[in-house]
Short mmCIF file of C-alpha atoms in Angstrom, two decimals:
data_model
loop_
_atom_site.label_atom_id
_atom_site.label_comp_id
_atom_site.label_asym_id
_atom_site.label_seq_id
_atom_site.Cartn_x
_atom_site.Cartn_y
_atom_site.Cartn_z
CA MET A 1 78.54 -40.26 -50.55
CA GLY A 2 80.85 -42.59 -48.62
CA LYS A 3 84.61 -42.85 -49.01
CA ASN A 4 84.45 -46.10 -51.01
CA GLU A 5 81.84 -44.69 -53.40
CA LYS A 6 84.01 -41.62 -54.08
CA ILE A 7 86.97 -43.89 -54.88
CA VAL A 8 84.82 -45.95 -57.26
CA CYS A 9 83.57 -42.85 -59.09
CA ARG A 10 87.08 -41.45 -59.58
CA LEU A 11 88.49 -44.78 -60.76
CA LYS A 12 85.64 -45.34 -63.21
CA HIS A 13 85.95 -41.81 -64.63
CA PHE A 14 89.69 -42.30 -65.22
CA PHE A 15 89.92 -45.87 -66.45
CA LEU A 16 86.84 -45.98 -68.66
CA LYS A 17 88.71 -43.54 -70.92
CA ARG A 18 91.47 -46.11 -71.41
CA ARG A 19 91.19 -48.20 -74.54
CA HIS A 20 92.94 -51.32 -73.32
CA SER A 21 90.36 -53.94 -72.41
CA PHE A 22 92.85 -55.78 -70.19
CA VAL A 23 93.19 -52.77 -67.89
CA ASN A 24 89.45 -52.09 -67.95
CA GLY A 25 88.67 -55.72 -67.11
CA ASN A 26 91.03 -55.72 -64.12
CA MET A 27 89.65 -52.43 -62.85
CA MET A 28 86.04 -53.59 -63.13
CA ARG A 29 86.97 -56.55 -60.94
CA MET A 30 88.39 -54.03 -58.45
CA PHE A 31 85.12 -52.09 -58.50
CA ALA A 32 83.21 -55.28 -57.65
CA GLU A 33 85.47 -55.84 -54.65
CA ILE A 34 85.08 -52.26 -53.42
CA GLU A 35 81.28 -52.26 -53.83
CA SER A 36 79.38 -52.98 -50.65
CA PRO A 37 77.69 -56.42 -50.50
CA ALA A 38 74.24 -54.83 -50.26
CA LYS A 39 74.84 -52.69 -53.35
CA ARG A 40 76.16 -55.70 -55.27
CA ARG A 41 73.08 -57.74 -54.34
CA ARG A 42 70.77 -54.94 -55.50
CA ARG A 43 72.63 -54.64 -58.82
CA LYS A 44 72.48 -58.38 -59.52
CA LYS A 45 68.83 -58.57 -58.52
CA LYS A 46 68.01 -55.67 -60.84
CA GLU A 47 69.69 -57.44 -63.77
CA MET A 48 67.74 -60.62 -63.11
CA THR A 49 64.30 -59.30 -62.13
CA ASN A 50 63.72 -56.53 -64.66
CA SER A 51 59.95 -56.18 -65.25
CA ILE A 52 59.13 -58.97 -62.80
CA GLU A 53 56.81 -57.31 -60.29
CA LYS A 54 53.68 -57.62 -62.41
CA SER A 55 54.31 -61.21 -63.47
CA LYS A 56 51.63 -63.86 -63.21
CA SER A 57 53.14 -67.05 -64.55
CA PHE A 58 56.70 -68.37 -64.50
CA HIS A 59 58.26 -71.12 -66.64
CA SER A 60 60.37 -73.55 -64.59
CA SER A 61 62.22 -76.37 -66.30
CA PHE A 62 65.51 -78.02 -67.08
CA PRO A 63 67.41 -76.57 -70.04
CA SER A 64 66.35 -77.53 -73.58
CA VAL A 65 62.87 -78.93 -72.94
CA GLY A 66 60.94 -76.41 -75.07
CA LYS A 67 59.83 -73.66 -72.69
CA SER A 68 61.18 -70.90 -74.96
CA THR A 69 59.31 -72.41 -77.90
CA LEU A 70 56.19 -72.49 -75.75
CA LEU A 71 56.53 -68.78 -74.91
CA CYS A 72 57.14 -67.87 -78.55
CA ASN A 73 54.04 -69.71 -79.76
CA LEU A 74 51.78 -68.66 -76.86
CA ALA A 75 52.70 -64.99 -76.51
CA GLY A 76 54.26 -64.23 -79.89
CA VAL A 77 57.46 -63.04 -78.19
CA PHE A 78 60.89 -63.91 -79.54
CA SER A 79 62.98 -65.98 -77.16
CA GLU A 80 66.10 -67.53 -78.64
CA VAL A 81 65.50 -71.19 -79.48
CA ALA A 82 68.15 -73.78 -80.33
CA ALA A 83 68.88 -77.49 -79.96
CA TYR A 84 71.48 -76.98 -77.24
CA GLU A 85 71.15 -76.29 -73.52
CA PHE A 86 71.25 -72.84 -71.85
CA THR A 87 69.93 -71.00 -74.90
CA THR A 88 67.95 -68.66 -72.60
CA LEU A 89 70.31 -66.66 -70.39
CA THR A 90 68.12 -63.69 -69.37
CA THR A 91 64.48 -63.00 -68.49
CA VAL A 92 62.15 -62.92 -71.51
CA PRO A 93 58.68 -61.58 -70.60
CA GLY A 94 55.60 -62.07 -72.75
CA VAL A 95 51.89 -61.33 -72.43
CA ILE A 96 48.98 -63.50 -73.54
CA ARG A 97 45.36 -62.36 -73.77
CA TYR A 98 42.80 -64.86 -72.57
CA LYS A 99 39.14 -64.24 -71.77
CA GLY A 100 39.74 -60.52 -72.00
CA ALA A 101 42.52 -60.56 -69.41
CA LYS A 102 46.26 -60.04 -69.80
CA ILE A 103 48.47 -62.74 -68.29
CA GLN A 104 52.21 -62.18 -68.18
CA LEU A 105 54.52 -65.13 -68.80
CA LEU A 106 58.21 -65.15 -67.91
CA ASP A 107 60.75 -67.32 -69.69
CA LEU A 108 63.75 -67.64 -67.38
CA PRO A 109 67.01 -69.60 -67.67
CA GLY A 110 66.61 -73.33 -67.10
CA ILE A 111 67.14 -74.74 -63.62
CA ILE A 112 69.85 -77.35 -63.12
CA GLU A 113 70.65 -79.68 -60.25
CA GLY A 114 72.15 -77.65 -57.41
CA ALA A 115 70.27 -74.47 -58.37
CA LYS A 116 69.19 -73.81 -54.78
CA ASP A 117 72.88 -73.66 -53.86
CA GLY A 118 73.59 -71.06 -56.56
CA LYS A 119 74.62 -73.18 -59.56
CA GLY A 120 73.64 -71.74 -62.94
CA ARG A 121 72.34 -68.52 -61.34
CA GLY A 122 69.79 -70.78 -59.68
CA LYS A 123 69.20 -68.60 -56.63
CA GLN A 124 68.26 -65.62 -58.78
CA VAL A 125 65.96 -67.71 -61.00
CA ILE A 126 64.18 -69.36 -58.07
CA ALA A 127 63.87 -66.01 -56.26
CA VAL A 128 61.79 -64.75 -59.19
CA ALA A 129 59.54 -67.82 -58.92
CA ARG A 130 58.64 -66.82 -55.34
CA THR A 131 57.01 -63.62 -56.65
CA CYS A 132 54.76 -65.30 -59.23
CA SER A 133 51.14 -66.41 -58.96
CA LEU A 134 51.62 -69.65 -60.92
CA ILE A 135 54.49 -71.90 -61.96
CA LEU A 136 54.45 -73.80 -65.25
CA MET A 137 56.90 -76.66 -64.87
CA VAL A 138 57.79 -77.62 -68.45
CA LEU A 139 58.99 -81.23 -68.64
CA ASP A 140 60.23 -83.51 -71.40
CA VAL A 141 57.55 -86.18 -71.80
CA MET A 142 60.26 -88.81 -72.38
CA LYS A 143 61.72 -88.34 -68.86
CA PRO A 144 59.12 -86.45 -66.82
CA LEU A 145 59.47 -88.11 -63.40
CA GLN A 146 63.24 -87.70 -63.27
CA HIS A 147 63.07 -83.97 -64.05
CA LYS A 148 59.96 -83.41 -61.92
CA LYS A 149 61.54 -84.76 -58.72
CA LEU A 150 64.75 -82.78 -59.21
CA LEU A 151 62.92 -79.52 -59.93
CA GLU A 152 60.60 -79.95 -56.96
CA TYR A 153 63.61 -80.64 -54.74
CA GLU A 154 65.36 -77.46 -55.91
CA LEU A 155 62.23 -75.31 -55.46
CA GLU A 156 61.43 -76.76 -52.05
CA GLY A 157 65.00 -76.04 -50.96
CA PHE A 158 64.22 -72.36 -51.58
CA GLY A 159 61.00 -72.39 -49.55
CA ILE A 160 58.51 -72.93 -52.42
CA ARG A 161 55.69 -75.43 -51.84
CA LEU A 162 53.86 -76.57 -54.97
CA ASN A 163 50.10 -77.32 -55.00
CA LYS A 164 49.95 -77.32 -51.21
CA GLN A 165 48.03 -75.36 -48.60
CA PRO A 166 49.74 -73.70 -45.61
CA PRO A 167 49.86 -76.13 -42.64
CA ASN A 168 46.88 -75.75 -40.30
CA ILE A 169 49.11 -75.46 -37.25
CA GLY A 170 48.80 -72.78 -34.61
CA PHE A 171 52.13 -71.40 -33.41
CA LYS A 172 52.60 -68.51 -30.99
CA ARG A 173 55.75 -67.53 -29.15
CA LYS A 174 55.55 -66.30 -25.56
CA GLU A 175 57.91 -64.99 -22.93
CA LYS A 176 57.45 -67.74 -20.33
CA GLY A 177 55.50 -70.90 -19.54
CA GLY A 178 57.45 -73.47 -21.55
CA ILE A 179 56.10 -75.47 -24.51
CA ASN A 180 52.33 -76.02 -24.48
CA LEU A 181 51.21 -78.60 -27.09
CA THR A 182 47.52 -79.05 -28.00
CA MET A 183 46.59 -81.95 -30.32
CA LEU A 184 43.04 -81.71 -31.69
CA VAL A 185 43.42 -85.00 -33.62
CA PRO A 186 45.61 -88.08 -32.98
CA GLN A 187 49.18 -87.69 -34.30
CA THR A 188 51.19 -90.45 -35.99
CA GLU A 189 54.56 -88.64 -36.00
CA LEU A 190 54.60 -85.64 -33.69
CA ASP A 191 54.57 -85.81 -29.90
CA LEU A 192 55.58 -83.43 -27.13
CA ASP A 193 59.21 -84.58 -27.01
CA LEU A 194 59.70 -84.27 -30.77
CA VAL A 195 58.02 -80.84 -30.84
CA LYS A 196 60.27 -79.65 -28.01
CA SER A 197 63.40 -80.92 -29.77
CA ILE A 198 62.43 -79.18 -33.04
CA LEU A 199 61.72 -75.90 -31.26
CA ALA A 200 64.98 -76.20 -29.32
CA GLU A 201 66.88 -76.19 -32.64
CA TYR A 202 65.45 -72.70 -33.20
CA ARG A 203 66.19 -71.69 -29.59
CA ILE A 204 62.49 -71.48 -28.80
CA HIS A 205 61.67 -72.61 -25.27
CA ASN A 206 58.33 -70.87 -24.69
CA ALA A 207 55.52 -71.28 -27.21
CA ASP A 208 51.95 -72.51 -27.76
CA VAL A 209 51.58 -75.11 -30.54
CA THR A 210 48.19 -76.33 -31.78
CA LEU A 211 48.02 -79.31 -34.18
CA ARG A 212 44.67 -79.27 -35.98
CA TYR A 213 45.42 -82.25 -38.25
CA ASP A 214 47.84 -85.18 -38.51
CA ALA A 215 50.95 -83.08 -39.19
CA THR A 216 54.55 -84.00 -39.94
CA SER A 217 57.78 -82.55 -38.62
CA GLU A 218 58.32 -80.83 -42.00
CA ASP A 219 54.96 -79.06 -41.61
CA LEU A 220 55.94 -77.79 -38.17
CA ILE A 221 59.31 -76.58 -39.45
CA ASP A 222 57.59 -74.68 -42.28
CA VAL A 223 55.35 -72.91 -39.76
CA ILE A 224 58.30 -72.02 -37.51
CA GLU A 225 60.37 -70.71 -40.42
CA GLY A 226 57.47 -68.55 -41.60
CA ASN A 227 59.04 -67.77 -44.98
CA ARG A 228 57.43 -70.45 -47.14
CA VAL A 229 55.35 -69.54 -50.18
CA TYR A 230 52.56 -71.77 -51.50
CA ILE A 231 52.18 -71.52 -55.27
CA PRO A 232 49.96 -73.53 -57.63
CA CYS A 233 51.87 -75.45 -60.30
CA ILE A 234 50.94 -76.98 -63.66
CA TYR A 235 53.18 -79.73 -65.03
CA VAL A 236 53.41 -79.10 -68.78
CA LEU A 237 54.57 -82.28 -70.52
CA ASN A 238 56.06 -81.18 -73.84
CA LYS A 239 56.92 -83.14 -77.01
CA ILE A 240 53.86 -85.43 -76.97
CA ASP A 241 54.39 -85.90 -80.72
CA GLN A 242 57.09 -88.42 -79.72
CA ILE A 243 54.80 -90.79 -77.75
CA SER A 244 51.92 -93.13 -78.58
CA ILE A 245 48.19 -92.58 -78.04
CA GLU A 246 48.17 -95.19 -75.25
CA GLU A 247 50.91 -93.34 -73.36
CA LEU A 248 49.06 -90.06 -73.86
CA ASP A 249 45.91 -91.53 -72.27
CA ILE A 250 47.92 -92.44 -69.18
CA ILE A 251 49.43 -88.95 -68.95
CA TYR A 252 45.98 -87.34 -69.00
CA ARG A 253 45.16 -89.09 -65.71
CA ILE A 254 48.06 -87.51 -63.81
CA PRO A 255 46.89 -84.63 -61.54
CA HIS A 256 47.96 -81.05 -62.31
CA THR A 257 49.27 -82.12 -65.74
CA VAL A 258 48.68 -80.83 -69.28
CA PRO A 259 50.34 -82.63 -72.24
CA ILE A 260 51.27 -80.38 -75.18
CA SER A 261 53.51 -80.06 -78.20
CA ALA A 262 55.03 -76.58 -78.22
CA HIS A 263 56.48 -77.08 -81.70
CA HIS A 264 53.18 -78.19 -83.30
CA LYS A 265 50.99 -75.97 -81.04
CA TRP A 266 48.95 -78.96 -79.85
CA ASN A 267 46.57 -78.70 -76.88
CA PHE A 268 47.22 -75.02 -76.19
CA ASP A 269 43.50 -74.47 -75.47
CA ASP A 270 43.56 -76.93 -72.57
CA LEU A 271 46.74 -75.34 -71.23
CA LEU A 272 45.29 -71.82 -71.27
CA GLU A 273 42.09 -73.00 -69.60
CA LYS A 274 44.14 -74.72 -66.91
CA VAL A 275 46.22 -71.57 -66.37
CA TRP A 276 43.03 -69.52 -65.94
CA GLU A 277 41.64 -72.06 -63.48
CA TYR A 278 44.81 -72.21 -61.36
CA LEU A 279 45.25 -68.42 -61.30
CA ASN A 280 41.74 -68.28 -59.80
CA LEU A 281 40.68 -65.08 -61.54
CA ILE A 282 37.30 -63.51 -62.23
CA ARG A 283 36.27 -60.82 -64.73
CA ILE A 284 34.13 -57.83 -63.73
CA TYR A 285 32.67 -55.47 -66.34
CA THR A 286 32.08 -51.82 -65.49
CA LYS A 287 29.04 -49.82 -66.61
CA PRO A 288 29.12 -46.01 -66.80
CA LYS A 289 25.85 -44.28 -65.92
CA GLY A 290 23.46 -44.15 -68.87
CA GLN A 291 25.75 -46.23 -71.10
CA LEU A 292 26.22 -49.86 -72.07
CA PRO A 293 28.68 -52.06 -70.13
CA ASP A 294 32.27 -52.10 -71.36
CA TYR A 295 32.84 -55.75 -72.30
CA SER A 296 36.13 -55.08 -74.11
CA GLN A 297 38.29 -54.40 -71.03
CA PRO A 298 37.17 -56.32 -67.94
CA ILE A 299 38.68 -55.66 -64.53
CA VAL A 300 40.38 -58.86 -63.37
CA LEU A 301 40.19 -59.74 -59.66
CA ASN A 302 41.53 -62.61 -57.63
CA ALA A 303 38.70 -64.93 -56.59
CA GLU A 304 39.82 -64.60 -52.96
CA ARG A 305 39.46 -60.80 -53.05
CA LYS A 306 36.33 -60.09 -55.06
CA SER A 307 34.19 -57.70 -53.04
CA ILE A 308 32.94 -54.32 -54.22
CA GLU A 309 35.58 -52.74 -51.99
CA ASP A 310 38.32 -54.73 -53.75
CA LEU A 311 36.92 -53.60 -57.11
CA CYS A 312 37.04 -49.94 -56.05
CA MET A 313 40.63 -50.34 -54.87
CA LYS A 314 41.51 -51.91 -58.23
CA ILE A 315 40.01 -48.98 -60.16
CA HIS A 316 41.38 -46.18 -57.95
CA LYS A 317 42.00 -45.64 -54.26
CA SER A 318 40.06 -42.36 -54.23
CA LEU A 319 36.90 -44.18 -55.34
CA GLN A 320 36.53 -45.66 -51.86
CA LYS A 321 36.24 -42.23 -50.24
CA ASP A 322 33.46 -41.12 -52.61
CA PHE A 323 31.68 -44.50 -52.64
CA LYS A 324 27.93 -44.41 -51.92
CA CYS A 325 26.65 -47.72 -53.32
CA ALA A 326 26.85 -49.91 -56.40
CA LEU A 327 24.42 -51.47 -58.86
CA VAL A 328 25.17 -55.08 -59.79
CA TRP A 329 23.87 -57.18 -62.68
CA GLY A 330 24.78 -60.86 -62.90
CA ALA A 331 24.93 -64.13 -61.00
CA SER A 332 25.72 -62.53 -57.63
CA ALA A 333 22.64 -60.27 -57.72
CA LYS A 334 19.28 -61.39 -56.30
CA HIS A 335 17.56 -59.25 -58.93
CA ASN A 336 18.88 -57.13 -61.80
CA PRO A 337 20.06 -54.61 -60.88
CA GLN A 338 20.66 -54.95 -57.14
CA ARG A 339 21.82 -52.05 -54.99
CA VAL A 340 24.71 -53.28 -52.83
CA GLY A 341 27.36 -52.01 -50.42
CA ARG A 342 31.11 -52.44 -50.10
CA ASP A 343 30.95 -56.00 -48.71
CA HIS A 344 28.99 -57.53 -51.60
CA VAL A 345 30.85 -60.51 -53.10
CA LEU A 346 31.04 -60.58 -56.89
CA ILE A 347 30.98 -63.54 -59.29
CA ASP A 348 32.70 -63.97 -62.65
CA GLU A 349 31.29 -61.74 -65.43
CA ASP A 350 29.19 -59.54 -63.15
CA VAL A 351 28.43 -56.01 -64.36
CA VAL A 352 28.95 -53.21 -61.82
CA GLN A 353 28.03 -49.53 -61.80
CA VAL A 354 29.59 -47.55 -58.93
CA ILE A 355 27.56 -44.60 -57.61
CA LYS A 356 29.47 -41.80 -55.89
CA LYS A 357 28.26 -39.54 -53.08
#
């Protein structure tokens, strides 16, 4: 235990016995000053990200647009609801069951303009969004574009790219040889001089850059930074009970958008189906030897990691060591059942029986 930590422990032990809140308040401010910056960051992060690691979906919105009402009606979890802004001040997790799978939703404090710079605990809120598999951007249908642009600006300022793929740009640093630029397609913005000037800002003077499509300077910067996250996003337009049918028809044509009414529970089925589609999940049913398949509790896999090996890792790590083969029933099998190895790729609602050595 360091010298500062010993001082903190002694001061806390002495002053927490005092009844005067004025003294206690002043001393707690002293503790915050004595605490190391790293310890203070860990404490604040723990307060903000309790039960976050297993999250799947995150609600992002401006204050007072109905995201807490949406969580209450979708997951049956109480999150304080009122007609004023900043009702939600802490993380409120909830779980919904859909197609046999459990999807965790997080209701976090609303994001305001300047959140990426720390206003309204914005940095902590947006940091949680980076860990999620999907973002639900809840917008007021009466002013969706205004809120949408501001929220996207705040999220992009924290390195989050919505509904985008990582830039198809090759970038490799080297010790010598200067800047080597390879353009596989004609470029409208980038050229050798601009690429060199961008790299010079990062003090990079030796690198190989390959442009495989018509890229922008922002794409190149994202690749150089290397800390961007690419997350699917659904724009949830709430309060559709306040607009006309004609306006609703126009909203339905907007990409990545689902109109709902959280208060009246309208169009929740479309929203849940969209969430399932954007999470890109598949269900695999297991079959014990000599028994019927267990359809009540499917194993949920990401569609990008859906081999037999991934399934074994999901069940238990030790299953890989004892793995001999697997029997598969379903759309991925050429005949039912088919004996397959670790590399077999599964399809949604396949039935699998793992055979050990």
